[in-house]
Amino acid sequence: MLRVMAEGDAFEAVVAAHHAEIHRYLVRITAHASDADDLSQETFLRAFRAHRGLAPDANVRAWLFAIATNLCRNHFRGEKRRRLAMAAAGAEPAPVGGRPDGHVLLQETGARVDAILTALPMRQRLAFTMRKLHDLEYDAIGASLDCSAETARAHVFQALRKIRRGLDDVAIASTEPRT
Amino acid sequence: MSAASSTCREIEPDLVALAVGEAEPDAVLKVEEHIAECPPCMRELHQYRAVEGLVADLRRTPLPGADATLARAQLESRLSDLRSRLVSFGLFDSPLGPMLIARSELGVSMVEYVESEAKAAARLGRLTGAAVVESRAQTEAFYQDLLDYLQGRRTRLDWPLDLRWARSDFQRRVLDATAQLPYGAVTSYGHIARDIGAPSATRAVAQALRWNPMPIVIPCHRVVGSTGDLIGYAGNKVSLKQQLLALEGVPVVTHGALQVERRAMYVRYLAEAEYCLPTCGELPSMPLTRLTLYGSRARAEAAGLAPCASCRPDLHPMST
């Protein structure tokens, strides 16, 4: 049927436009390529089942993030499982030593940020990743996390505070105050 | 930030907002005024800006494991499998009561009378292996056609059908043969059995139609017992069968049971190209297993039949 074919193509376009980004988001959250593979597939299979019910002007990207985020939260539900995932991802704070050159310093600082992110409460980490690494609007993040845009913003800011505090003992060579 | 200063504490959220570029203009002013007087908060702002720089680095850093090629290929394969199994359904009110309409990408796969949601769920459960989702949007067009049909504005439901969930090849053949029965025509289970080359399988035909996954669309209401009795419709809903036949102009009378009034119907013998008056030749004594009955000349002629050259129904039409 032509009508069915057209809808199939429409979903193809959704996959083409968003799969890579959703996968990247899931790699960032799970720290496991194989988990991200599974969860991204599940995200799009769920989306396929439900996309016909979407309003024509719906924000498909935000909606996909919401599905992926829910799957992540289920995935990590249970503290034990989460700890195992973190251990497997090698998410220990990287040691900071000596006076390395700028490049290495940056890498180490990056690892430090990674470690702080991994240790964040899940909602803060999800909110931070959606906002700061994928540029989602706060209302979309709120919809993903079942909270208000204001609360979503509070999660992001809380994450920023923790990163900022975590960097207290690290020299941020390239970004020292210039005044 | 000086822990002692309540101003510093109050201004901190705006300071973070300013650092990440999200502060409102009046908040920007407030923070700028404050940090001009407060070196610790000035330092704090720089630190947050440094964090922004790190976040920007994080975005640029290649992500190990971010190659989605394999995941995408697996997704495509699972999507194509899901697409072929996906069945959307809707529940609708109709003049015959609540109805379930379900369709796949191939066509309509189920139309059922359902008194309750539990019954609908049980019916959908028969679609073994299907991925079932509720979608009024996907089924609404069929519902509108169905309403038109039930209100007499349409005499055909020439929808694409998906008979993958038929119970057997035998049932599929019975359903196919039944689907050929035109609007306003009636025949018997035995006739369908002959049609599909299994003349002794009358009971099996009746069973196959008992499990018709889409009554109305596959018009099993046009199939009656060899005596003309309206038997076996949707369990015990013979009155629905009567309503559907009445809609098509088929006369139904009560002779003990509900019966089509064959004396008031035009007749086709087996696969002949003509239609006759019910009194033509041996027809009155012939069992319905060899006959198809039509409620009117118009219906017989719409089915492509010519008037019989001996009894001339065109010259001696029955009074209606």
mmCIF file with all atom_site columns, N, CA, C and O in Angstrom, chain B residues 142-182:
data_model
loop_
_atom_site.group_PDB
_atom_site.id
_atom_site.type_symbol
_atom_site.label_atom_id
_atom_site.label_alt_id
_atom_site.label_comp_id
_atom_site.label_asym_id
_atom_site.label_entity_id
_atom_site.label_seq_id
_atom_site.pdbx_PDB_ins_code
_atom_site.Cartn_x
_atom_site.Cartn_y
_atom_site.Cartn_z
_atom_site.occupancy
_atom_site.B_iso_or_equiv
_atom_site.pdbx_formal_charge
_atom_site.auth_seq_id
_atom_site.auth_comp_id
_atom_site.auth_asym_id
_atom_site.auth_atom_id
_atom_site.pdbx_PDB_model_num
ATOM 1   N N  . PHE B 1 142 ? -10.161 2.925   7.415  1.00 0.00 ? 142 PHE B N  1
ATOM 2   C CA . PHE B 1 142 ? -10.940 1.694   7.223  1.00 0.00 ? 142 PHE B CA 1
ATOM 3   C C  . PHE B 1 142 ? -12.269 1.799   7.965  1.00 0.00 ? 142 PHE B C  1
ATOM 4   O O  . PHE B 1 142 ? -13.304 1.351   7.482  1.00 0.00 ? 142 PHE B O  1
ATOM 5   N N  . TYR B 1 143 ? -12.198 2.384   9.151  1.00 0.00 ? 143 TYR B N  1
ATOM 6   C CA . TYR B 1 143 ? -13.416 2.563   9.938  1.00 0.00 ? 143 TYR B CA 1
ATOM 7   C C  . TYR B 1 143 ? -14.424 3.423   9.180  1.00 0.00 ? 143 TYR B C  1
ATOM 8   O O  . TYR B 1 143 ? -15.618 3.105   9.134  1.00 0.00 ? 143 TYR B O  1
ATOM 9   N N  . GLN B 1 144 ? -13.941 4.501   8.572  1.00 0.00 ? 144 GLN B N  1
ATOM 10  C CA . GLN B 1 144 ? -14.850 5.380   7.815  1.00 0.00 ? 144 GLN B CA 1
ATOM 11  C C  . GLN B 1 144 ? -15.495 4.611   6.663  1.00 0.00 ? 144 GLN B C  1
ATOM 12  O O  . GLN B 1 144 ? -16.698 4.734   6.419  1.00 0.00 ? 144 GLN B O  1
ATOM 13  N N  . ASP B 1 145 ? -14.691 3.800   5.964  1.00 0.00 ? 145 ASP B N  1
ATOM 14  C CA . ASP B 1 145 ? -15.237 2.950   4.892  1.00 0.00 ? 145 ASP B CA 1
ATOM 15  C C  . ASP B 1 145 ? -16.320 2.027   5.455  1.00 0.00 ? 145 ASP B C  1
ATOM 16  O O  . ASP B 1 145 ? -17.376 1.841   4.854  1.00 0.00 ? 145 ASP B O  1
ATOM 17  N N  . LEU B 1 146 ? -16.004 1.454   6.608  1.00 0.00 ? 146 LEU B N  1
ATOM 18  C CA . LEU B 1 146 ? -16.924 0.492   7.216  1.00 0.00 ? 146 LEU B CA 1
ATOM 19  C C  . LEU B 1 146 ? -18.253 1.176   7.588  1.00 0.00 ? 146 LEU B C  1
ATOM 20  O O  . LEU B 1 146 ? -19.332 0.626   7.352  1.00 0.00 ? 146 LEU B O  1
ATOM 21  N N  . LEU B 1 147 ? -18.135 2.383   8.154  1.00 0.00 ? 147 LEU B N  1
ATOM 22  C CA . LEU B 1 147 ? -19.351 3.136   8.487  1.00 0.00 ? 147 LEU B CA 1
ATOM 23  C C  . LEU B 1 147 ? -20.168 3.407   7.232  1.00 0.00 ? 147 LEU B C  1
ATOM 24  O O  . LEU B 1 147 ? -21.392 3.246   7.224  1.00 0.00 ? 147 LEU B O  1
ATOM 25  N N  . ASP B 1 148 ? -19.489 3.831   6.160  1.00 0.00 ? 148 ASP B N  1
ATOM 26  C CA . ASP B 1 148 ? -20.179 4.087   4.887  1.00 0.00 ? 148 ASP B CA 1
ATOM 27  C C  . ASP B 1 148 ? -20.909 2.833   4.437  1.00 0.00 ? 148 ASP B C  1
ATOM 28  O O  . ASP B 1 148 ? -22.042 2.881   3.974  1.00 0.00 ? 148 ASP B O  1
ATOM 29  N N  . TYR B 1 149 ? -20.227 1.705   4.596  1.00 0.00 ? 149 TYR B N  1
ATOM 30  C CA . TYR B 1 149 ? -20.821 0.435   4.186  1.00 0.00 ? 149 TYR B CA 1
ATOM 31  C C  . TYR B 1 149 ? -22.068 0.132   5.028  1.00 0.00 ? 149 TYR B C  1
ATOM 32  O O  . TYR B 1 149 ? -23.134 -0.176  4.490  1.00 0.00 ? 149 TYR B O  1
ATOM 33  N N  . LEU B 1 150 ? -21.919 0.256   6.337  1.00 0.00 ? 150 LEU B N  1
ATOM 34  C CA . LEU B 1 150 ? -23.021 -0.111  7.228  1.00 0.00 ? 150 LEU B CA 1
ATOM 35  C C  . LEU B 1 150 ? -24.189 0.862   7.112  1.00 0.00 ? 150 LEU B C  1
ATOM 36  O O  . LEU B 1 150 ? -25.313 0.546   7.488  1.00 0.00 ? 150 LEU B O  1
ATOM 37  N N  . GLN B 1 151 ? -23.928 2.053   6.590  1.00 0.00 ? 151 GLN B N  1
ATOM 38  C CA . GLN B 1 151 ? -25.007 3.027   6.419  1.00 0.00 ? 151 GLN B CA 1
ATOM 39  C C  . GLN B 1 151 ? -25.474 3.091   4.968  1.00 0.00 ? 151 GLN B C  1
ATOM 40  O O  . GLN B 1 151 ? -26.180 4.025   4.577  1.00 0.00 ? 151 GLN B O  1
ATOM 41  N N  . GLY B 1 152 ? -25.041 2.111   4.175  1.00 0.00 ? 152 GLY B N  1
ATOM 42  C CA . GLY B 1 152 ? -25.568 1.969   2.824  1.00 0.00 ? 152 GLY B CA 1
ATOM 43  C C  . GLY B 1 152 ? -24.980 2.921   1.795  1.00 0.00 ? 152 GLY B C  1
ATOM 44  O O  . GLY B 1 152 ? -25.483 3.013   0.678  1.00 0.00 ? 152 GLY B O  1
ATOM 45  N N  . ARG B 1 153 ? -23.912 3.618   2.130  1.00 0.00 ? 153 ARG B N  1
ATOM 46  C CA . ARG B 1 153 ? -23.331 4.552   1.171  1.00 0.00 ? 153 ARG B CA 1
ATOM 47  C C  . ARG B 1 153 ? -22.261 3.900   0.299  1.00 0.00 ? 153 ARG B C  1
ATOM 48  O O  . ARG B 1 153 ? -21.680 4.539   -0.568 1.00 0.00 ? 153 ARG B O  1
ATOM 49  N N  . ARG B 1 154 ? -22.011 2.614   0.572  1.00 0.00 ? 154 ARG B N  1
ATOM 50  C CA . ARG B 1 154 ? -20.926 1.940   -0.128 1.00 0.00 ? 154 ARG B CA 1
ATOM 51  C C  . ARG B 1 154 ? -21.278 0.458   -0.150 1.00 0.00 ? 154 ARG B C  1
ATOM 52  O O  . ARG B 1 154 ? -21.813 -0.065  0.819  1.00 0.00 ? 154 ARG B O  1
ATOM 53  N N  . THR B 1 155 ? -21.019 -0.220  -1.275 1.00 0.00 ? 155 THR B N  1
ATOM 54  C CA . THR B 1 155 ? -21.393 -1.635  -1.345 1.00 0.00 ? 155 THR B CA 1
ATOM 55  C C  . THR B 1 155 ? -20.174 -2.540  -1.419 1.00 0.00 ? 155 THR B C  1
ATOM 56  O O  . THR B 1 155 ? -20.304 -3.764  -1.463 1.00 0.00 ? 155 THR B O  1
ATOM 57  N N  . ARG B 1 156 ? -18.996 -1.954  -1.465 1.00 0.00 ? 156 ARG B N  1
ATOM 58  C CA . ARG B 1 156 ? -17.791 -2.783  -1.524 1.00 0.00 ? 156 ARG B CA 1
ATOM 59  C C  . ARG B 1 156 ? -16.776 -2.309  -0.502 1.00 0.00 ? 156 ARG B C  1
ATOM 60  O O  . ARG B 1 156 ? -16.664 -1.121  -0.246 1.00 0.00 ? 156 ARG B O  1
ATOM 61  N N  . LEU B 1 157 ? -16.056 -3.258  0.052  1.00 0.00 ? 157 LEU B N  1
ATOM 62  C CA . LEU B 1 157 ? -14.919 -2.917  0.902  1.00 0.00 ? 157 LEU B CA 1
ATOM 63  C C  . LEU B 1 157 ? -13.702 -3.555  0.238  1.00 0.00 ? 157 LEU B C  1
ATOM 64  O O  . LEU B 1 157 ? -13.226 -4.593  0.665  1.00 0.00 ? 157 LEU B O  1
ATOM 65  N N  . ASP B 1 158 ? -13.272 -2.943  -0.850 1.00 0.00 ? 158 ASP B N  1
ATOM 66  C CA . ASP B 1 158 ? -12.168 -3.593  -1.587 1.00 0.00 ? 158 ASP B CA 1
ATOM 67  C C  . ASP B 1 158 ? -10.820 -3.177  -1.003 1.00 0.00 ? 158 ASP B C  1
ATOM 68  O O  . ASP B 1 158 ? -10.053 -2.451  -1.604 1.00 0.00 ? 158 ASP B O  1
ATOM 69  N N  . TRP B 1 159 ? -10.621 -3.632  0.210  1.00 0.00 ? 159 TRP B N  1
ATOM 70  C CA . TRP B 1 159 ? -9.384  -3.332  0.933  1.00 0.00 ? 159 TRP B CA 1
ATOM 71  C C  . TRP B 1 159 ? -8.337  -4.401  0.616  1.00 0.00 ? 159 TRP B C  1
ATOM 72  O O  . TRP B 1 159 ? -8.689  -5.563  0.362  1.00 0.00 ? 159 TRP B O  1
ATOM 73  N N  . PRO B 1 160 ? -7.057  -4.028  0.684  1.00 0.00 ? 160 PRO B N  1
ATOM 74  C CA . PRO B 1 160 ? -6.037  -5.076  0.671  1.00 0.00 ? 160 PRO B CA 1
ATOM 75  C C  . PRO B 1 160 ? -6.162  -5.883  1.972  1.00 0.00 ? 160 PRO B C  1
ATOM 76  O O  . PRO B 1 160 ? -6.350  -5.298  3.036  1.00 0.00 ? 160 PRO B O  1
ATOM 77  N N  . LEU B 1 161 ? -6.114  -7.194  1.859  1.00 0.00 ? 161 LEU B N  1
ATOM 78  C CA . LEU B 1 161 ? -6.277  -8.035  3.053  1.00 0.00 ? 161 LEU B CA 1
ATOM 79  C C  . LEU B 1 161 ? -4.975  -8.764  3.353  1.00 0.00 ? 161 LEU B C  1
ATOM 80  O O  . LEU B 1 161 ? -4.248  -9.161  2.453  1.00 0.00 ? 161 LEU B O  1
ATOM 81  N N  . ASP B 1 162 ? -4.709  -8.914  4.622  1.00 0.00 ? 162 ASP B N  1
ATOM 82  C CA . ASP B 1 162 ? -3.540  -9.672  5.058  1.00 0.00 ? 162 ASP B CA 1
ATOM 83  C C  . ASP B 1 162 ? -4.057  -10.952 5.726  1.00 0.00 ? 162 ASP B C  1
ATOM 84  O O  . ASP B 1 162 ? -4.524  -10.915 6.866  1.00 0.00 ? 162 ASP B O  1
ATOM 85  N N  . LEU B 1 163 ? -3.984  -12.052 4.988  1.00 0.00 ? 163 LEU B N  1
ATOM 86  C CA . LEU B 1 163 ? -4.522  -13.326 5.511  1.00 0.00 ? 163 LEU B CA 1
ATOM 87  C C  . LEU B 1 163 ? -3.421  -14.226 6.072  1.00 0.00 ? 163 LEU B C  1
ATOM 88  O O  . LEU B 1 163 ? -3.587  -15.432 6.182  1.00 0.00 ? 163 LEU B O  1
ATOM 89  N N  . ARG B 1 164 ? -2.286  -13.605 6.472  1.00 0.00 ? 164 ARG B N  1
ATOM 90  C CA . ARG B 1 164 ? -1.192  -14.429 6.999  1.00 0.00 ? 164 ARG B CA 1
ATOM 91  C C  . ARG B 1 164 ? -1.601  -15.178 8.262  1.00 0.00 ? 164 ARG B C  1
ATOM 92  O O  . ARG B 1 164 ? -1.032  -16.196 8.606  1.00 0.00 ? 164 ARG B O  1
ATOM 93  N N  . TRP B 1 165 ? -2.579  -14.628 8.986  1.00 0.00 ? 165 TRP B N  1
ATOM 94  C CA . TRP B 1 165 ? -2.956  -15.285 10.246 1.00 0.00 ? 165 TRP B CA 1
ATOM 95  C C  . TRP B 1 165 ? -4.137  -16.233 10.073 1.00 0.00 ? 165 TRP B C  1
ATOM 96  O O  . TRP B 1 165 ? -4.752  -16.628 11.052 1.00 0.00 ? 165 TRP B O  1
ATOM 97  N N  . ALA B 1 166 ? -4.468  -16.573 8.842  1.00 0.00 ? 166 ALA B N  1
ATOM 98  C CA . ALA B 1 166 ? -5.493  -17.600 8.627  1.00 0.00 ? 166 ALA B CA 1
ATOM 99  C C  . ALA B 1 166 ? -5.022  -18.884 9.308  1.00 0.00 ? 166 ALA B C  1
ATOM 100 O O  . ALA B 1 166 ? -3.824  -19.114 9.458  1.00 0.00 ? 166 ALA B O  1
ATOM 101 N N  . ARG B 1 167 ? -5.990  -19.700 9.722  1.00 0.00 ? 167 ARG B N  1
ATOM 102 C CA . ARG B 1 167 ? -5.630  -20.884 10.514 1.00 0.00 ? 167 ARG B CA 1
ATOM 103 C C  . ARG B 1 167 ? -5.004  -21.979 9.672  1.00 0.00 ? 167 ARG B C  1
ATOM 104 O O  . ARG B 1 167 ? -4.331  -22.859 10.198 1.00 0.00 ? 167 ARG B O  1
ATOM 105 N N  . SER B 1 168 ? -5.269  -21.966 8.361  1.00 0.00 ? 168 SER B N  1
ATOM 106 C CA . SER B 1 168 ? -4.721  -23.005 7.492  1.00 0.00 ? 168 SER B CA 1
ATOM 107 C C  . SER B 1 168 ? -4.888  -22.549 6.040  1.00 0.00 ? 168 SER B C  1
ATOM 108 O O  . SER B 1 168 ? -5.617  -21.596 5.770  1.00 0.00 ? 168 SER B O  1
ATOM 109 N N  . ASP B 1 169 ? -4.236  -23.287 5.143  1.00 0.00 ? 169 ASP B N  1
ATOM 110 C CA . ASP B 1 169 ? -4.435  -22.985 3.718  1.00 0.00 ? 169 ASP B CA 1
ATOM 111 C C  . ASP B 1 169 ? -5.883  -23.220 3.337  1.00 0.00 ? 169 ASP B C  1
ATOM 112 O O  . ASP B 1 169 ? -6.461  -22.481 2.527  1.00 0.00 ? 169 ASP B O  1
ATOM 113 N N  . PHE B 1 170 ? -6.481  -24.258 3.936  1.00 0.00 ? 170 PHE B N  1
ATOM 114 C CA . PHE B 1 170 ? -7.884  -24.550 3.660  1.00 0.00 ? 170 PHE B CA 1
ATOM 115 C C  . PHE B 1 170 ? -8.752  -23.335 4.008  1.00 0.00 ? 170 PHE B C  1
ATOM 116 O O  . PHE B 1 170 ? -9.571  -22.881 3.211  1.00 0.00 ? 170 PHE B O  1
ATOM 117 N N  . GLN B 1 171 ? -8.509  -22.793 5.218  1.00 0.00 ? 171 GLN B N  1
ATOM 118 C CA . GLN B 1 171 ? -9.317  -21.632 5.606  1.00 0.00 ? 171 GLN B CA 1
ATOM 119 C C  . GLN B 1 171 ? -9.082  -20.465 4.653  1.00 0.00 ? 171 GLN B C  1
ATOM 120 O O  . GLN B 1 171 ? -10.012 -19.752 4.277  1.00 0.00 ? 171 GLN B O  1
ATOM 121 N N  . ARG B 1 172 ? -7.844  -20.284 4.244  1.00 0.00 ? 172 ARG B N  1
ATOM 122 C CA . ARG B 1 172 ? -7.523  -19.194 3.318  1.00 0.00 ? 172 ARG B CA 1
ATOM 123 C C  . ARG B 1 172 ? -8.334  -19.360 2.025  1.00 0.00 ? 172 ARG B C  1
ATOM 124 O O  . ARG B 1 172 ? -8.859  -18.389 1.489  1.00 0.00 ? 172 ARG B O  1
ATOM 125 N N  . ARG B 1 173 ? -8.443  -20.610 1.545  1.00 0.00 ? 173 ARG B N  1
ATOM 126 C CA . ARG B 1 173 ? -9.207  -20.846 0.316  1.00 0.00 ? 173 ARG B CA 1
ATOM 127 C C  . ARG B 1 173 ? -10.690 -20.542 0.523  1.00 0.00 ? 173 ARG B C  1
ATOM 128 O O  . ARG B 1 173 ? -11.342 -19.940 -0.331 1.00 0.00 ? 173 ARG B O  1
ATOM 129 N N  . VAL B 1 174 ? -11.197 -20.935 1.688  1.00 0.00 ? 174 VAL B N  1
ATOM 130 C CA . VAL B 1 174 ? -12.607 -20.652 2.005  1.00 0.00 ? 174 VAL B CA 1
ATOM 131 C C  . VAL B 1 174 ? -12.833 -19.139 2.071  1.00 0.00 ? 174 VAL B C  1
ATOM 132 O O  . VAL B 1 174 ? -13.804 -18.611 1.518  1.00 0.00 ? 174 VAL B O  1
ATOM 133 N N  . LEU B 1 175 ? -11.911 -18.439 2.725  1.00 0.00 ? 175 LEU B N  1
ATOM 134 C CA . LEU B 1 175 ? -12.066 -16.989 2.870  1.00 0.00 ? 175 LEU B CA 1
ATOM 135 C C  . LEU B 1 175 ? -11.998 -16.305 1.508  1.00 0.00 ? 175 LEU B C  1
ATOM 136 O O  . LEU B 1 175 ? -12.780 -15.397 1.207  1.00 0.00 ? 175 LEU B O  1
ATOM 137 N N  . ASP B 1 176 ? -11.047 -16.775 0.678  1.00 0.00 ? 176 ASP B N  1
ATOM 138 C CA . ASP B 1 176 ? -10.933 -16.209 -0.675 1.00 0.00 ? 176 ASP B CA 1
ATOM 139 C C  . ASP B 1 176 ? -12.230 -16.391 -1.457 1.00 0.00 ? 176 ASP B C  1
ATOM 140 O O  . ASP B 1 176 ? -12.727 -15.454 -2.092 1.00 0.00 ? 176 ASP B O  1
ATOM 141 N N  . ALA B 1 177 ? -12.780 -17.614 -1.415 1.00 0.00 ? 177 ALA B N  1
ATOM 142 C CA . ALA B 1 177 ? -14.011 -17.902 -2.168 1.00 0.00 ? 177 ALA B CA 1
ATOM 143 C C  . ALA B 1 177 ? -15.167 -17.063 -1.632 1.00 0.00 ? 177 ALA B C  1
ATOM 144 O O  . ALA B 1 177 ? -15.970 -16.512 -2.402 1.00 0.00 ? 177 ALA B O  1
ATOM 145 N N  . THR B 1 178 ? -15.238 -16.923 -0.314 1.00 0.00 ? 178 THR B N  1
ATOM 146 C CA . THR B 1 178 ? -16.323 -16.146 0.295  1.00 0.00 ? 178 THR B CA 1
ATOM 147 C C  . THR B 1 178 ? -16.218 -14.670 -0.093 1.00 0.00 ? 178 THR B C  1
ATOM 148 O O  . THR B 1 178 ? -17.215 -13.993 -0.323 1.00 0.00 ? 178 THR B O  1
ATOM 149 N N  . ALA B 1 179 ? -14.958 -14.211 -0.163 1.00 0.00 ? 179 ALA B N  1
ATOM 150 C CA . ALA B 1 179 ? -14.743 -12.806 -0.512 1.00 0.00 ? 179 ALA B CA 1
ATOM 151 C C  . ALA B 1 179 ? -15.258 -12.491 -1.917 1.00 0.00 ? 179 ALA B C  1
ATOM 152 O O  . ALA B 1 179 ? -15.533 -11.338 -2.237 1.00 0.00 ? 179 ALA B O  1
ATOM 153 N N  . GLN B 1 180 ? -15.420 -13.518 -2.760 1.00 0.00 ? 180 GLN B N  1
ATOM 154 C CA . GLN B 1 180 ? -15.906 -13.296 -4.131 1.00 0.00 ? 180 GLN B CA 1
ATOM 155 C C  . GLN B 1 180 ? -17.417 -13.095 -4.185 1.00 0.00 ? 180 GLN B C  1
ATOM 156 O O  . GLN B 1 180 ? -17.947 -12.661 -5.211 1.00 0.00 ? 180 GLN B O  1
ATOM 157 N N  . LEU B 1 181 ? -18.125 -13.449 -3.106 1.00 0.00 ? 181 LEU B N  1
ATOM 158 C CA . LEU B 1 181 ? -19.592 -13.325 -3.134 1.00 0.00 ? 181 LEU B CA 1
ATOM 159 C C  . LEU B 1 181 ? -19.985 -11.857 -3.226 1.00 0.00 ? 181 LEU B C  1
ATOM 160 O O  . LEU B 1 181 ? -19.630 -11.066 -2.357 1.00 0.00 ? 181 LEU B O  1
ATOM 161 N N  . PRO B 1 182 ? -20.745 -11.491 -4.252 1.00 0.00 ? 182 PRO B N  1
ATOM 162 C CA . PRO B 1 182 ? -21.046 -10.064 -4.399 1.00 0.00 ? 182 PRO B CA 1
ATOM 163 C C  . PRO B 1 182 ? -22.109 -9.580  -3.418 1.00 0.00 ? 182 PRO B C  1
ATOM 164 O O  . PRO B 1 182 ? -22.856 -10.378 -2.829 1.00 0.00 ? 182 PRO B O  1
#
